[in-house]
PDB file of C-alpha atoms in Angstrom:
ATOM      1  CA  MET A 686       4.430 -60.139  13.072  1.00 47.00           C
ATOM      2  CA  ARG A 687       3.550 -56.620  13.933  1.00 50.00           C
ATOM      3  CA  ILE A 688       3.655 -53.603  11.594  1.00 54.00           C
ATOM      4  CA  GLY A 689       4.186 -50.485  12.635  1.00 54.00           C
ATOM      5  CA  THR A 690       5.068 -47.011  11.856  1.00 48.00           C
ATOM      6  CA  SER A 691       8.900 -45.304  12.855  1.00 52.00           C
ATOM      7  CA  VAL A 692       9.362 -42.225  14.498  1.00 48.00           C
ATOM      8  CA  PHE A 693      10.250 -40.820  11.294  1.00 47.00           C
ATOM      9  CA  THR A 694       7.077 -41.965   9.784  1.00 47.00           C
ATOM     10  CA  ARG A 695       4.909 -40.699  12.800  1.00 48.00           C
ATOM     11  CA  SER A 696       6.922 -36.995  12.484  1.00 51.00           C
ATOM     12  CA  ALA A 697       6.460 -36.746   8.754  1.00 47.00           C
ATOM     13  CA  ILE A 698       2.562 -37.319   9.305  1.00 50.00           C
ATOM     14  CA  ALA A 699       2.747 -34.444  11.923  1.00 48.00           C
ATOM     15  CA  ALA A 700       4.535 -32.103  10.192  1.00 47.00           C
ATOM     16  CA  LEU A 701       2.024 -32.549   6.900  1.00 44.00           C
ATOM     17  CA  SER A 702      -1.309 -32.412   9.668  1.00 47.00           C
ATOM     18  CA  ALA A 703       0.668 -29.430  11.089  1.00 47.00           C
ATOM     19  CA  ALA A 704       1.313 -27.566   7.456  1.00 44.00           C
ATOM     20  CA  THR A 705      -2.065 -28.327   6.013  1.00 44.00           C
ATOM     21  CA  LEU A 706      -4.082 -26.667   9.035  1.00 39.00           C
ATOM     22  CA  THR A 707      -2.129 -23.701   8.623  1.00 41.00           C
ATOM     23  CA  LEU A 708      -2.285 -23.165   4.784  1.00 42.00           C
ATOM     24  CA  SER A 709      -6.008 -24.157   5.375  1.00 44.00           C
ATOM     25  CA  ALA A 710      -6.635 -21.182   7.885  1.00 43.00           C
ATOM     26  CA  LEU A 711      -4.364 -18.823   5.347  1.00 41.00           C
ATOM     27  CA  SER A 712      -6.745 -19.621   2.756  1.00 42.00           C
ATOM     28  CA  ALA A 713      -9.237 -18.831   4.879  1.00 41.00           C
ATOM     29  CA  ALA A 714      -8.034 -15.364   6.039  1.00 39.00           C
ATOM     30  CA  ALA A 715      -6.945 -14.553   2.794  1.00 39.00           C
ATOM     31  CA  ALA A 716     -10.503 -15.052   1.430  1.00 39.00           C
ATOM     32  CA  THR A 717     -12.472 -12.958   4.263  1.00 38.00           C
ATOM     33  CA  ALA A 718      -9.814 -10.080   3.734  1.00 36.00           C
ATOM     34  CA  GLU A 719     -10.633  -6.971   1.686  1.00 37.00           C
ATOM     35  CA  PRO A 720      -8.284  -6.554  -0.895  1.00 37.00           C
ATOM     36  CA  ALA A 721      -5.753  -4.115  -0.874  1.00 43.00           C
ATOM     37  CA  PRO A 722      -6.405  -0.799  -4.086  1.00 49.00           C
ATOM     38  CA  ALA A 723      -4.415  -2.756  -6.988  1.00 51.00           C
ATOM     39  CA  GLN A 724      -3.061   0.548  -8.023  1.00 53.00           C
ATOM     40  CA  PHE A 725      -1.910   2.305  -4.596  1.00 70.00           C
ATOM     41  CA  LYS A 726       1.266   3.315  -5.129  1.00 83.00           C
ATOM     42  CA  CYS A 727       3.907   5.252  -2.259  1.00 89.00           C
ATOM     43  CA  GLY A 728       4.781   9.338  -3.786  1.00 93.00           C
ATOM     44  CA  PHE A 729       3.508  10.848  -6.944  1.00 94.00           C
ATOM     45  CA  HIS A 730       2.155   8.558  -9.659  1.00 94.00           C
ATOM     46  CA  ILE A 731      -0.359   9.167 -12.498  1.00 93.00           C
ATOM     47  CA  ASP A 732      -2.840   6.330 -13.241  1.00 92.00           C
ATOM     48  CA  ALA A 733      -4.038   5.459 -16.806  1.00 91.00           C
ATOM     49  CA  ASP A 734      -6.668   7.667 -16.903  1.00 93.00           C
ATOM     50  CA  LEU A 735      -3.980  10.878 -16.326  1.00 95.00           C
ATOM     51  CA  ASN A 736      -5.540  11.349 -13.089  1.00 95.00           C
ATOM     52  CA  ALA A 737      -2.499  13.223 -10.941  1.00 95.00           C
ATOM     53  CA  LEU A 738      -2.189  11.085  -7.568  1.00 95.00           C
ATOM     54  CA  TYR A 739      -0.191  11.181  -4.437  1.00 94.00           C
ATOM     55  CA  GLY A 740       0.215   7.969  -2.159  1.00 93.00           C
ATOM     56  CA  HIS A 741       1.165   8.635   1.450  1.00 93.00           C
ATOM     57  CA  CYS A 742       2.345   5.465   2.766  1.00 91.00           C
ATOM     58  CA  ASP A 743       1.916   5.289   6.425  1.00 85.00           C
ATOM     59  CA  ALA A 744       2.167   3.191   9.711  1.00 79.00           C
ATOM     60  CA  PRO A 745       1.072   3.552  12.977  1.00 79.00           C
ATOM     61  CA  PRO A 746       1.047   6.302  14.631  1.00 84.00           C
ATOM     62  CA  ARG A 747      -0.661   8.119  12.123  1.00 86.00           C
ATOM     63  CA  THR A 748       0.924  11.116  10.478  1.00 91.00           C
ATOM     64  CA  ASP A 749      -0.171  13.259   7.841  1.00 93.00           C
ATOM     65  CA  ILE A 750       2.132  15.421   5.684  1.00 94.00           C
ATOM     66  CA  VAL A 751       2.675  18.127   3.684  1.00 96.00           C
ATOM     67  CA  ILE A 752       3.529  17.710  -0.200  1.00 96.00           C
ATOM     68  CA  ASN A 753       4.289  20.302  -2.549  1.00 97.00           C
ATOM     69  CA  VAL A 754       2.092  20.124  -5.616  1.00 96.00           C
ATOM     70  CA  GLU A 755       3.839  21.373  -9.029  1.00 96.00           C
ATOM     71  CA  LEU A 756       1.531  22.776 -11.159  1.00 95.00           C
ATOM     72  CA  GLN A 757       2.848  22.899 -15.452  1.00 92.00           C
ATOM     73  CA  SER A 758       1.272  26.737 -14.638  1.00 90.00           C
ATOM     74  CA  GLY A 759       4.791  27.337 -11.914  1.00 87.00           C
ATOM     75  CA  SER A 760       2.032  28.220  -9.538  1.00 90.00           C
ATOM     76  CA  ASN A 761       2.694  25.708  -6.924  1.00 94.00           C
ATOM     77  CA  TYR A 762       0.948  25.224  -3.721  1.00 95.00           C
ATOM     78  CA  ASP A 763       1.823  23.029  -0.277  1.00 96.00           C
ATOM     79  CA  MET A 764      -0.989  20.714   0.592  1.00 95.00           C
ATOM     80  CA  CYS A 765      -1.491  18.604   3.885  1.00 96.00           C
ATOM     81  CA  VAL A 766      -2.721  14.971   2.766  1.00 95.00           C
ATOM     82  CA  LYS A 767      -3.640  11.763   5.202  1.00 92.00           C
ATOM     83  CA  PRO A 768      -2.466   8.385   4.937  1.00 92.00           C
ATOM     84  CA  GLY A 769      -3.818   6.347   1.591  1.00 90.00           C
ATOM     85  CA  VAL A 770      -4.250   8.374  -2.450  1.00 93.00           C
ATOM     86  CA  THR A 771      -5.450  11.601  -2.590  1.00 93.00           C
ATOM     87  CA  ARG A 772      -6.397  12.818  -5.852  1.00 95.00           C
ATOM     88  CA  LEU A 773      -4.379  16.025  -7.164  1.00 95.00           C
ATOM     89  CA  GLY A 774      -5.924  16.620 -10.563  1.00 95.00           C
ATOM     90  CA  LYS A 775      -5.280  15.762 -14.381  1.00 96.00           C
ATOM     91  CA  TRP A 776      -1.309  15.424 -15.504  1.00 93.00           C
ATOM     92  CA  PRO A 777      -0.297  17.503 -17.203  1.00 92.00           C
ATOM     93  CA  ALA A 778      -2.110  20.353 -15.243  1.00 95.00           C
ATOM     94  CA  VAL A 779      -0.455  18.862 -12.337  1.00 95.00           C
ATOM     95  CA  TRP A 780       3.501  17.970 -13.252  1.00 93.00           C
ATOM     96  CA  ASP A 781       4.865  16.511 -10.081  1.00 95.00           C
ATOM     97  CA  ALA A 782       4.260  16.441  -6.182  1.00 96.00           C
ATOM     98  CA  THR A 783       6.969  15.937  -3.207  1.00 95.00           C
ATOM     99  CA  TYR A 784       6.792  15.555   0.944  1.00 95.00           C
ATOM    100  CA  THR A 785       8.484  18.575   2.321  1.00 95.00           C
ATOM    101  CA  GLY A 786       9.474  17.179   5.299  1.00 94.00           C
ATOM    102  CA  ARG A 787       6.470  18.380   7.341  1.00 94.00           C
ATOM    103  CA  LEU A 788       3.779  17.496   9.318  1.00 94.00           C
ATOM    104  CA  CYS A 789       0.518  18.935   9.678  1.00 93.00           C
ATOM    105  CA  SER A 790      -3.119  18.119  10.667  1.00 87.00           C
ATOM    106  CA  ALA A 791      -5.637  17.247   7.699  1.00 74.00           C
ATOM    107  CA  GLY A 792      -8.332  16.109  10.047  1.00 70.00           C
TER     108      GLY A 792
END
């Protein structure tokens, strides 16, 4: 009497092996990748230390943008920012910041 494995069993074993290899590769890549900043957010926000921040989310090609920074004193100003997080000062002295729709060169 010959004992063998069915086509279904062999297919299931092959699929499980492939999935295991894929998960192993993903786990290794995740372990070597640099972690992303935990507090990165797009647009204006305030962190736990009351720092007023502007997160410029960008995708290639890189663009630098002009934001309008609103101060509590009323003396607002425009600022050119590159992709990433820009610290604007302390809240509530810095009240808000919004994208103006214009591009610039932050260097």
